[in-house]
Structures are given as structure tokens and as C-alpha cells.
Coordinates of C-alpha atoms and ligand atoms in Angstrom, one line a residue:
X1 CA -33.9 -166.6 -77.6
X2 CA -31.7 -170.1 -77.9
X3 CA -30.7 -168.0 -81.9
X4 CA -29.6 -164.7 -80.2
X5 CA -27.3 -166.6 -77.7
X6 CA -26.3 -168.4 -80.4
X7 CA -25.1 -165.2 -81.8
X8 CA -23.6 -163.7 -78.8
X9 CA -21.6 -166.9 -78.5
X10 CA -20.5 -166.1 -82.3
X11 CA -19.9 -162.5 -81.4
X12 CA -18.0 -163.5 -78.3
X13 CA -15.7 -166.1 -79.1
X14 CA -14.8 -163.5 -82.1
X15 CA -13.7 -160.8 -80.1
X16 CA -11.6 -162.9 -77.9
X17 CA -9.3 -163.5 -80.1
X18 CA -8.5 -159.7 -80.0
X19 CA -7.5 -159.9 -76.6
X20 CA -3.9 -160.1 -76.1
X21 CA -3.3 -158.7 -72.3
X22 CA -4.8 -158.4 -69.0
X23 CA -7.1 -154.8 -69.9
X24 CA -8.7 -156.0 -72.8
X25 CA -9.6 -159.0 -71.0
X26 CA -11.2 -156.5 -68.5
X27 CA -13.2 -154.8 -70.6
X28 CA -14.6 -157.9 -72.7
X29 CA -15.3 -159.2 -69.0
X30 CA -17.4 -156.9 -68.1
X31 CA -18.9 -156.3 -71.7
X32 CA -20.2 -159.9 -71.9
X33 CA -20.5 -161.1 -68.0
X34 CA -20.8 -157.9 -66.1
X35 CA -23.8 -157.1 -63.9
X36 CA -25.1 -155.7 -67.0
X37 CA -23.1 -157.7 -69.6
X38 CA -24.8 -159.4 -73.1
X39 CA -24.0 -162.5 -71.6
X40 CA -25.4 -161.8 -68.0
X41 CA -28.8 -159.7 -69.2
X42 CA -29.4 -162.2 -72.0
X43 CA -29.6 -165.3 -69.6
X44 CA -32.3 -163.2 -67.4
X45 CA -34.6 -163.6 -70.2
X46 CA -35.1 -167.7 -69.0
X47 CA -38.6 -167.1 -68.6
X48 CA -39.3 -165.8 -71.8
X49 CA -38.0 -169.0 -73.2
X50 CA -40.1 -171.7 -74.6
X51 CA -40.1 -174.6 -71.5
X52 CA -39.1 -176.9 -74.6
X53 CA -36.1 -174.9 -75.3
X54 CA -35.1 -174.1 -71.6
X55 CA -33.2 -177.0 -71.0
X56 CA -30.9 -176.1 -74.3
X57 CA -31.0 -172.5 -73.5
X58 CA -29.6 -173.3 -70.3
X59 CA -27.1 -175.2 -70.9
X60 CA -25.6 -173.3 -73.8
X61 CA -25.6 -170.4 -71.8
X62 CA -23.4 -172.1 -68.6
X63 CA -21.4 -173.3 -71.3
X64 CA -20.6 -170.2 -72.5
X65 CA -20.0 -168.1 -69.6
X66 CA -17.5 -170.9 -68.0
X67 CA -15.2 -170.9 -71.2
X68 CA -15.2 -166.9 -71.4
X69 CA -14.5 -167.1 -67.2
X70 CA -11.8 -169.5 -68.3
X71 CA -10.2 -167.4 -71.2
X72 CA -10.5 -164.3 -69.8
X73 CA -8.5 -165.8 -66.2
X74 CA -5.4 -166.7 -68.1
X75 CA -5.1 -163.1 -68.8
X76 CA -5.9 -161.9 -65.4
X77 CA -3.5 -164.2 -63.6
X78 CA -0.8 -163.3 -66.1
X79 CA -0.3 -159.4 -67.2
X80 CA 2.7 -160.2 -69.4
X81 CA 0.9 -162.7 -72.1
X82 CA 2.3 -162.1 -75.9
X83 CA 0.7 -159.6 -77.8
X84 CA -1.2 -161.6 -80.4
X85 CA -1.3 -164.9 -78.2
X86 CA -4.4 -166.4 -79.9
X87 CA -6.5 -167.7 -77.0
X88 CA -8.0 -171.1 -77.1
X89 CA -11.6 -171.8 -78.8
X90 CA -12.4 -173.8 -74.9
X91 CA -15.6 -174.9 -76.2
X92 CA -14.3 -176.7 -79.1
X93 CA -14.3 -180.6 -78.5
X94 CA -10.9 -181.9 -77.2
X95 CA -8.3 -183.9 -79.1
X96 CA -9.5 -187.8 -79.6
X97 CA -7.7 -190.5 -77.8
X98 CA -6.3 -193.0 -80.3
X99 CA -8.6 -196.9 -79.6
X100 CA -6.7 -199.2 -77.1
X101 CA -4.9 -201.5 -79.5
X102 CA -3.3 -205.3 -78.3
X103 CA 0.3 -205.5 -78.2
X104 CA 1.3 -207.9 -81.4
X105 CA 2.9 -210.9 -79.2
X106 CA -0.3 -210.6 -77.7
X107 CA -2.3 -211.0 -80.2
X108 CA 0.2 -214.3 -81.9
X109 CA 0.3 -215.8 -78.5
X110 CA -3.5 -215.9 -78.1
X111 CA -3.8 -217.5 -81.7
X112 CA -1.1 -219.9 -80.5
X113 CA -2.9 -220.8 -77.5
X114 CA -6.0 -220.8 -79.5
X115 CA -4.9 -223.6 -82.2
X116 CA -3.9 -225.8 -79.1
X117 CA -6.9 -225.1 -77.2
X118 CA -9.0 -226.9 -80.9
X119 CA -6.9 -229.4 -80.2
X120 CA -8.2 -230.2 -76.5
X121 CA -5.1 -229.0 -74.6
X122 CA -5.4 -227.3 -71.5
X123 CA -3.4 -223.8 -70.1
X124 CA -1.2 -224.0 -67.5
X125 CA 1.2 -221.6 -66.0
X126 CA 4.1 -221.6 -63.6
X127 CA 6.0 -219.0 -61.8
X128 CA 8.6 -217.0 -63.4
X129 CA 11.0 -217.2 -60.4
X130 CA 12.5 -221.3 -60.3
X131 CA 14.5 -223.4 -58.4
X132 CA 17.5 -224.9 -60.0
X133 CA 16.0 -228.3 -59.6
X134 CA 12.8 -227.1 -61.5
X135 CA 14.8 -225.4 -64.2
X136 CA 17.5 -227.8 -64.5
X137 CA 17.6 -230.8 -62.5
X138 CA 14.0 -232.3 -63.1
X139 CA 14.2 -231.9 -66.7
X140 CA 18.0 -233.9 -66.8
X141 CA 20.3 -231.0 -66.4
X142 CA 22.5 -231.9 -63.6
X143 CA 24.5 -228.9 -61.8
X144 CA 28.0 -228.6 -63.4
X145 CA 26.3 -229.6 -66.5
X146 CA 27.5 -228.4 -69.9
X147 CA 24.4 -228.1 -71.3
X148 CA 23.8 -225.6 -68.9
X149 CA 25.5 -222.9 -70.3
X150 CA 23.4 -222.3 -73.1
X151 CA 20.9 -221.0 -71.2
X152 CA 22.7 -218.0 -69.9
X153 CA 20.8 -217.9 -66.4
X154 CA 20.2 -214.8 -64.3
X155 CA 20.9 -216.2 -61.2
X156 CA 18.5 -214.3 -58.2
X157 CA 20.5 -215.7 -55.0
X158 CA 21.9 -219.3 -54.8
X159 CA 19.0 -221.1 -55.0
X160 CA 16.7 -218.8 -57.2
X161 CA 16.9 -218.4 -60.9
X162 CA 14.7 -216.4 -63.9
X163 CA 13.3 -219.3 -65.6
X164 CA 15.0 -219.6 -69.2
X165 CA 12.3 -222.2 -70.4
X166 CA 9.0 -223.4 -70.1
X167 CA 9.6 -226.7 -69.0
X168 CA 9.8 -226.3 -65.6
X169 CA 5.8 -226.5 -65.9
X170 CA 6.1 -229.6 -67.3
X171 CA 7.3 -231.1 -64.1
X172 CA 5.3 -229.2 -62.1
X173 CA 2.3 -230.4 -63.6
X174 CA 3.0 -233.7 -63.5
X175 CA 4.3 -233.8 -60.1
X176 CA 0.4 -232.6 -59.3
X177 CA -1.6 -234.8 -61.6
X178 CA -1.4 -237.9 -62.7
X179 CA -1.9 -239.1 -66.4
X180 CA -3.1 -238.7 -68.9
X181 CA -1.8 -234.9 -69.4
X182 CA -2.7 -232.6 -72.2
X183 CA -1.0 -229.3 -71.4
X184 CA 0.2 -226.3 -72.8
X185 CA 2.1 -223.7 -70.6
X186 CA 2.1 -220.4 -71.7
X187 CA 5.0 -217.6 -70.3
X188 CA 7.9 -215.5 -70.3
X189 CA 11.2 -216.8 -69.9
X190 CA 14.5 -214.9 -69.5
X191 CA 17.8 -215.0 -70.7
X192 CA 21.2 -213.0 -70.7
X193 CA 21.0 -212.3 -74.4
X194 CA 20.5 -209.0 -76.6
X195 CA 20.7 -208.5 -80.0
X196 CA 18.3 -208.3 -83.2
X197 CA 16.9 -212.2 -82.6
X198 CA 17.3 -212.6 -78.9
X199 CA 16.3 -210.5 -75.5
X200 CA 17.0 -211.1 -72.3
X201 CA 12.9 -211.4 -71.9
X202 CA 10.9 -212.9 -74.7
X203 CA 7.8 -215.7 -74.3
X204 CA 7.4 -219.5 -75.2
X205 CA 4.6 -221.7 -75.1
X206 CA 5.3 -224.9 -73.6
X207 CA 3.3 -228.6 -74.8
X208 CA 3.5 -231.4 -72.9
X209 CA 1.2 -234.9 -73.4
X210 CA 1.4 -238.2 -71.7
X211 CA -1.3 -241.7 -72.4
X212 CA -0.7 -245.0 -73.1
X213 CA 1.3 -245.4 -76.4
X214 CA 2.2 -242.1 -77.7
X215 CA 4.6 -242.1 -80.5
X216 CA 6.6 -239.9 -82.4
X217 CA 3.9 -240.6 -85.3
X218 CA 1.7 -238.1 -82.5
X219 CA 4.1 -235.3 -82.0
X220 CA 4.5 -235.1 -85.3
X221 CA 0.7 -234.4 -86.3
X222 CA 0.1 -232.3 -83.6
X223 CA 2.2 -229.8 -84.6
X224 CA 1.9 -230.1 -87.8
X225 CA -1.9 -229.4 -87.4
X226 CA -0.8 -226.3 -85.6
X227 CA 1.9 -225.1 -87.7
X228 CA -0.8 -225.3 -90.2
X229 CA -2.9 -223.6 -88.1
X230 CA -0.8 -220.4 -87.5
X231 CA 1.1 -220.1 -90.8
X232 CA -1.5 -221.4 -93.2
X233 CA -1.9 -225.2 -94.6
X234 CA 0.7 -224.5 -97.3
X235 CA 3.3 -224.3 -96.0
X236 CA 6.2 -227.4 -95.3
X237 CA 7.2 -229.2 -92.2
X238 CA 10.2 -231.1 -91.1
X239 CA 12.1 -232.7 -88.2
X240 CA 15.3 -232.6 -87.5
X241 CA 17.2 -235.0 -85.2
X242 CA 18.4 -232.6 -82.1
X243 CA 19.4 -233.2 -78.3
X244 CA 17.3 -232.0 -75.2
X245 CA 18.8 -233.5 -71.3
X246 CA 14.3 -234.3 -71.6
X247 CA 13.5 -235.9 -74.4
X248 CA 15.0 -238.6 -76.7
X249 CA 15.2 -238.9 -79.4
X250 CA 14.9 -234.7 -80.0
X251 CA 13.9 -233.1 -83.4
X252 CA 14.5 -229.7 -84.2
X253 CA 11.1 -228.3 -86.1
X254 CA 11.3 -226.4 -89.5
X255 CA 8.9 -224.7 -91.7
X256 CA 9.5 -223.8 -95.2
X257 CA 10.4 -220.4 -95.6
X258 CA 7.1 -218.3 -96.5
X259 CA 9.1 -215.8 -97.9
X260 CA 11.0 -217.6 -100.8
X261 CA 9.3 -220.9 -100.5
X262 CA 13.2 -222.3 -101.1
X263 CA 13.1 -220.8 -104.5
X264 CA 15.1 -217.4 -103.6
X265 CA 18.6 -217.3 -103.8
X266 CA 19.2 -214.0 -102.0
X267 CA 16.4 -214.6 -98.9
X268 CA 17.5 -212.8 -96.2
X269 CA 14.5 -214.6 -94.4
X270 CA 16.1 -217.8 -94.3
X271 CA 19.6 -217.9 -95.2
X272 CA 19.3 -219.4 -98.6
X273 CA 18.5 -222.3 -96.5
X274 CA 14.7 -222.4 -98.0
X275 CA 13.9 -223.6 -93.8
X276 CA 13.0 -221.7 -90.7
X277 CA 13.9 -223.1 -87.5
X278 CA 10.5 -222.8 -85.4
X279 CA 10.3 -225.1 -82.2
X280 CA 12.5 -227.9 -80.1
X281 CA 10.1 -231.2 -79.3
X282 CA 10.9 -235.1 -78.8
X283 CA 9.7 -237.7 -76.6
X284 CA 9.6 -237.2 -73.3
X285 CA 12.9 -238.9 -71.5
X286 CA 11.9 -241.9 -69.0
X287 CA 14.6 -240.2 -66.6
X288 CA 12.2 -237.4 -66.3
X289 CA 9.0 -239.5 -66.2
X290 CA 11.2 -241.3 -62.5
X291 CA 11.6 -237.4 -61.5
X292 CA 8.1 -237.0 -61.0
X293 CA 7.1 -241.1 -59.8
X294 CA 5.3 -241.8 -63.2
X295 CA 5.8 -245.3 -64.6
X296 CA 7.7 -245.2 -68.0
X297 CA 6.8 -248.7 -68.8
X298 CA 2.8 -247.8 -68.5
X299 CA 3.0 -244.0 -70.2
X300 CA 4.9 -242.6 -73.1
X301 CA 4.5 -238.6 -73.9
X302 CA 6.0 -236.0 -76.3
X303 CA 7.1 -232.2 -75.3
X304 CA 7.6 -229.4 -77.5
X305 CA 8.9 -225.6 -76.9
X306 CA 7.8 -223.3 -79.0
X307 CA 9.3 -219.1 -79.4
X308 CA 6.7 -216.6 -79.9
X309 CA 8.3 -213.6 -80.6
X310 CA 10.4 -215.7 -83.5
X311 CA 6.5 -216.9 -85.2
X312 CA 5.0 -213.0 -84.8
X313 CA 8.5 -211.9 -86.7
X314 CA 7.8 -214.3 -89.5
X315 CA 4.2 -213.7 -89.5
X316 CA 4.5 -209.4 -89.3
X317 CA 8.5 -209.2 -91.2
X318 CA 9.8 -207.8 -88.5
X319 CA 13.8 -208.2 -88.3
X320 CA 14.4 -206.7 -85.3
X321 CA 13.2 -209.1 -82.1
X322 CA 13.5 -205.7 -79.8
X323 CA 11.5 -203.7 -81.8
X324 CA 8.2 -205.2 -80.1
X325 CA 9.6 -203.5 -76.7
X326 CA 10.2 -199.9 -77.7
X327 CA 6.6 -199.1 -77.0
X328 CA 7.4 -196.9 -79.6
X329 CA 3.5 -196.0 -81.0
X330 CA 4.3 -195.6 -84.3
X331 CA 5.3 -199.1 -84.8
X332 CA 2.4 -200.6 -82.5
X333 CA -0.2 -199.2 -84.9
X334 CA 0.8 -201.0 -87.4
X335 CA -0.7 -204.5 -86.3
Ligands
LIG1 N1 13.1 -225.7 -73.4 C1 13.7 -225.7 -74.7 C2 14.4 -224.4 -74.9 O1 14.0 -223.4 -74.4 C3 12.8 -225.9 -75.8 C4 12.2 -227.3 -75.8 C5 12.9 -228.3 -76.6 C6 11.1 -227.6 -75.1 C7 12.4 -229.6 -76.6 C8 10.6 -228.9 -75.1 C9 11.3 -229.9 -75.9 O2 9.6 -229.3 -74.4 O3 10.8 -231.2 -75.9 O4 15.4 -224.3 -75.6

């Protein structure tokens, strides 16, 4: 029974493709699912089935007569379809959806945060909308200040701003804990700037750690350990002497170029310059240890700011920062 509905399916889904308009589709109608259709007289015979078999027989046969039902009511609803519009095989399994992938910066920031976490730090966050005095004046950046303009704010109202750093957290989380502090603060951050290294959104990660006589010596191992931990122990780190309004004395942070290692006179990676600039750091200023009521005589700390979009560019070789946010699906699959 279950092989001769097999072969009226066979028979069935055969002749539909004949059908190109609204008479045909009639007559195949009542052919297979009229009162005395193959379809309708052949599912009668339920009782001759094996009981074993029923539950197949069954649903092969409702199966069958929905998708014809639905075929043949395209044709009935419309009387002008094509000639030789090939109707659709409805039983056949649909399309597969493509796996849920993670987004790339997704995927660097979480082995970012991962390589700190080893290290015994703790996630904090902090809200993207921030005061001035959070933003700026905490962390030594007065108003009027010069230093201010190269942070290109989007200002919300007069006294909100779009974060353009991290390091707002870092007073935050002092101001609600005392020390020591071993904190990393994960986020986005904004700024008024487009092109193929900068977007107006983008994400940092944010360190911050205070005890009893930190040095530079400190700052300097931890993120070397992570550098190592993200781009692999070969490659090279340096410090730069820089200026932050929050820390002093500021380095700059480097990394050897994994792409020509310095060797490559024509790197388009690095310039020639054999160095990648990867992360701003230093000691954390006493004037912003008074801000938040710690004693700078009893703690020392170091703070670091890292970009994450820059670190999944260098990892993946992609040159163009606004590639990430095209959501176009043809570059996402390729992480
Ligand atoms: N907030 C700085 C920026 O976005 C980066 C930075 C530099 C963070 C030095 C720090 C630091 O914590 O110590 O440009």
C-alpha cells in the first residue's frame, strides 16, 4: 500500500509540471483528489494497511494531498499564470539557513578580555552616555582644554556627551571601591571621525590597577604578557614616551610589525616603520588619584587603553576599519 502511494506521489508530482493554467489544474484536481480521485480512493484503503505501516502511510498521504491542494491553488486563484511556469516541487525540503556566526570584533574582544581575565582582572562597564566631568574633567582635562580637541566629541546637550574613551570607568570605579583595583572596562566609544582607520563608533578595552608600589616595571609585563597573549610570543614590544592629562609619565605601546617583522622595505602594514602603534598606558597621575579621595602617597597604579578594531585588523589584514560595519555577509563569513 505505503509502495503504490509512493508511486502515485511519483506519478503526481510528474504531471504537475504540465500544468500551466487554471483548467489543467482542474482536471489534475479532480483526477488525484476528487471524490473519486487516485489520491482520495487510495487513502480509503487505511485499513488494509499493516498497523506498522499506518502511521507512515498516513502521513505520506496528508503530505501529499496538502502540496497538490497548494499547487493546484496558485492556478485557481490566478487564470493568467505563464504557459510553461514550472510549478514548485512543495514537498522538496526548503533552502538551509546559513549557522549563526560571531561578528569578528566579537570574537577579538572576547580573547582580549579573556587574556586579562588569566591574569586576574575583573570586567567592568560604564555607560556610553558621560558627563563632561567623567569624560574630561576627572581624568585632568579641564574645560577649554586643548587637549580636548582631539577627541572630537559628539556633544548630546550641554551637559551630555558620547563617551570618546574608556576612562571614564576608571573613575567611576574608583570613586565606588576602594583599593586595591584590578579592572578592565570593556566598551564602545565614539568619535567624530570617518575614514579607512577611524569611525565615529569603534570599541576599546580599558585597564586600570592600583596596590601598594606599582611601578612601571608592572605595566610593562602586564601587557607584554597580553600582547603575547593575543599576537603570539614572538612578536616585539616597546614603549614610547607619550602624554595623557591621567597618567605621567605616558608611553605609547608598539609591536613589531607581524607582517615584515622590520625587514620589508615596501610594508604597507607599517609604514616602513617595522612598528605598530597598539595601545596608550602610563602611571596613573596623583591629580587623578585626589579626584576620586584616594591617597597618592599610600597607592601607586598604572592605566592602559587599548583599540580593538586596530588588533582584529592586524590579526584578520583587513585595511579598511569600516569594513566590519557593512554587515555585508560575504565578508562576515570569512572569520
Ligand atoms: N583614553 C586614551 C584614548 O582613548 C587611551 C589611553 C591612554 C588610556 C593612556 C589609558 C592610558 O588608560 O593610560 O586615546
Amino acid at each position: 500500500m505505503l509502495d503504490e502511494l509512493e508511486k502515485i506521489k511519483k506519478l503526481a508530482l510528474e504531471e504537475l509540471q504540465s500544468v500551466t493554467n487554471s483548467d489543467e489544474a482542474e482536471s489534475f484536481r479532480i483526477k488525484y483528489l476528487g471524490k473519486k480521485g487516485v489520491l482520495t480512493k487510495h487513502l480509503k484503503n487505511l485499513s488494509q494497511v499493516p498497523p506498522e505501516s499506518r502511521p507512515a502511510f498516513g502521513r505520506l498521504g496528508n503530505e501529499l494531498k496538502q502540496s497538490l491542494n497548494k499547487a493546484i491553488s496558485i492556478y485557481s486563484k490566478s487564470s493568467s499564470v505563464k504557459k510553461n511556469t514550472k510549478l514548485e516541487d512543495f514537498t522538496l525540503p526548503g533552502e538551509s539557513l546559513k549557522p549563526p556566526r560571531r561578528h569578528p570584533i566579537r570574537t577579538i574582544m572576547s580573547q582580549c578580555l579573556d587574556v586579562f581575565k588569566s591574569m586576574g582582572f575583573e570586567s567592568k562597564t560604564g555607560p556610553d552616555i558621560e558627563t563632561d566631568f567623567y569624560n574630561f574633567q576627572a581624568l585632568g582635562i579641564p574645560a577649554d582644554h586643548p587637549a580636548k580637541d582631539m577627541h572630537d566629541t559628539f556633544y548630546l546637550n550641554p551637559k551630555g556627551l558620547l563617551r570618546t574613551h574608556t576612562s571614564p570607568v576608571q573613575i567611576r570605579t574608583m570613586e565606588k571601591s576602594s583599593p586595591p583595583i584590578r579592572i578592565i572596562a570593556p566598551g564602545k566609544v565614539y568619535r567624530r571621525d570617518s575614514d579607512v582607520t577611524h569611525l565615529p563608533m569603534f570599541h576599546q578595552i580599558e585597564g586600570l590597577l592600583v596596590d601598594k608600589d606599582i611601578s612601571f616595571a608592572d605595566l610593562k609585563g602586564v601587557l607584554e604578557m597580553f600582547l603575547h597573549g593575543v599576537f603570539g610570543s614572538n612578536v616585539k614590544v616597546r614603549f614610547r614616551p607619550s602624554y595623557f592629562p591621567f597618567t605621567e609619565p605616558s608611553a605609547e605601546v608598539d609591536i613589531s610589525c607581524m607582517n615584515c617583522d622590520g625587514n620589508n622595505k615596501d610594508c604597507r602594514v607599517c609604514s616602513n616603520t617595522g612598528w605598530l602603534e597598539i595601545a596608550g598606558a602610563g602611571m596613573v597621575d596623583p591629580e587623578v588619584f585626589r579626584s576620586v579621595n584616594y591617597d597618592s602617597d599610600e597607592w601607586t597604579g598604572f592605566a592602559f587603553g587599548l583599540g580593538i578594531e586596530r588588533i582584529a585588523m592586524l590579526i584578520y589584514g583587513v585595511t579598511d576599519i569600516r569594513l566590519f560595519y557593512e554587515n555585508d555577509l560575504y565578508f562576515l563569513e570569512n572569520f
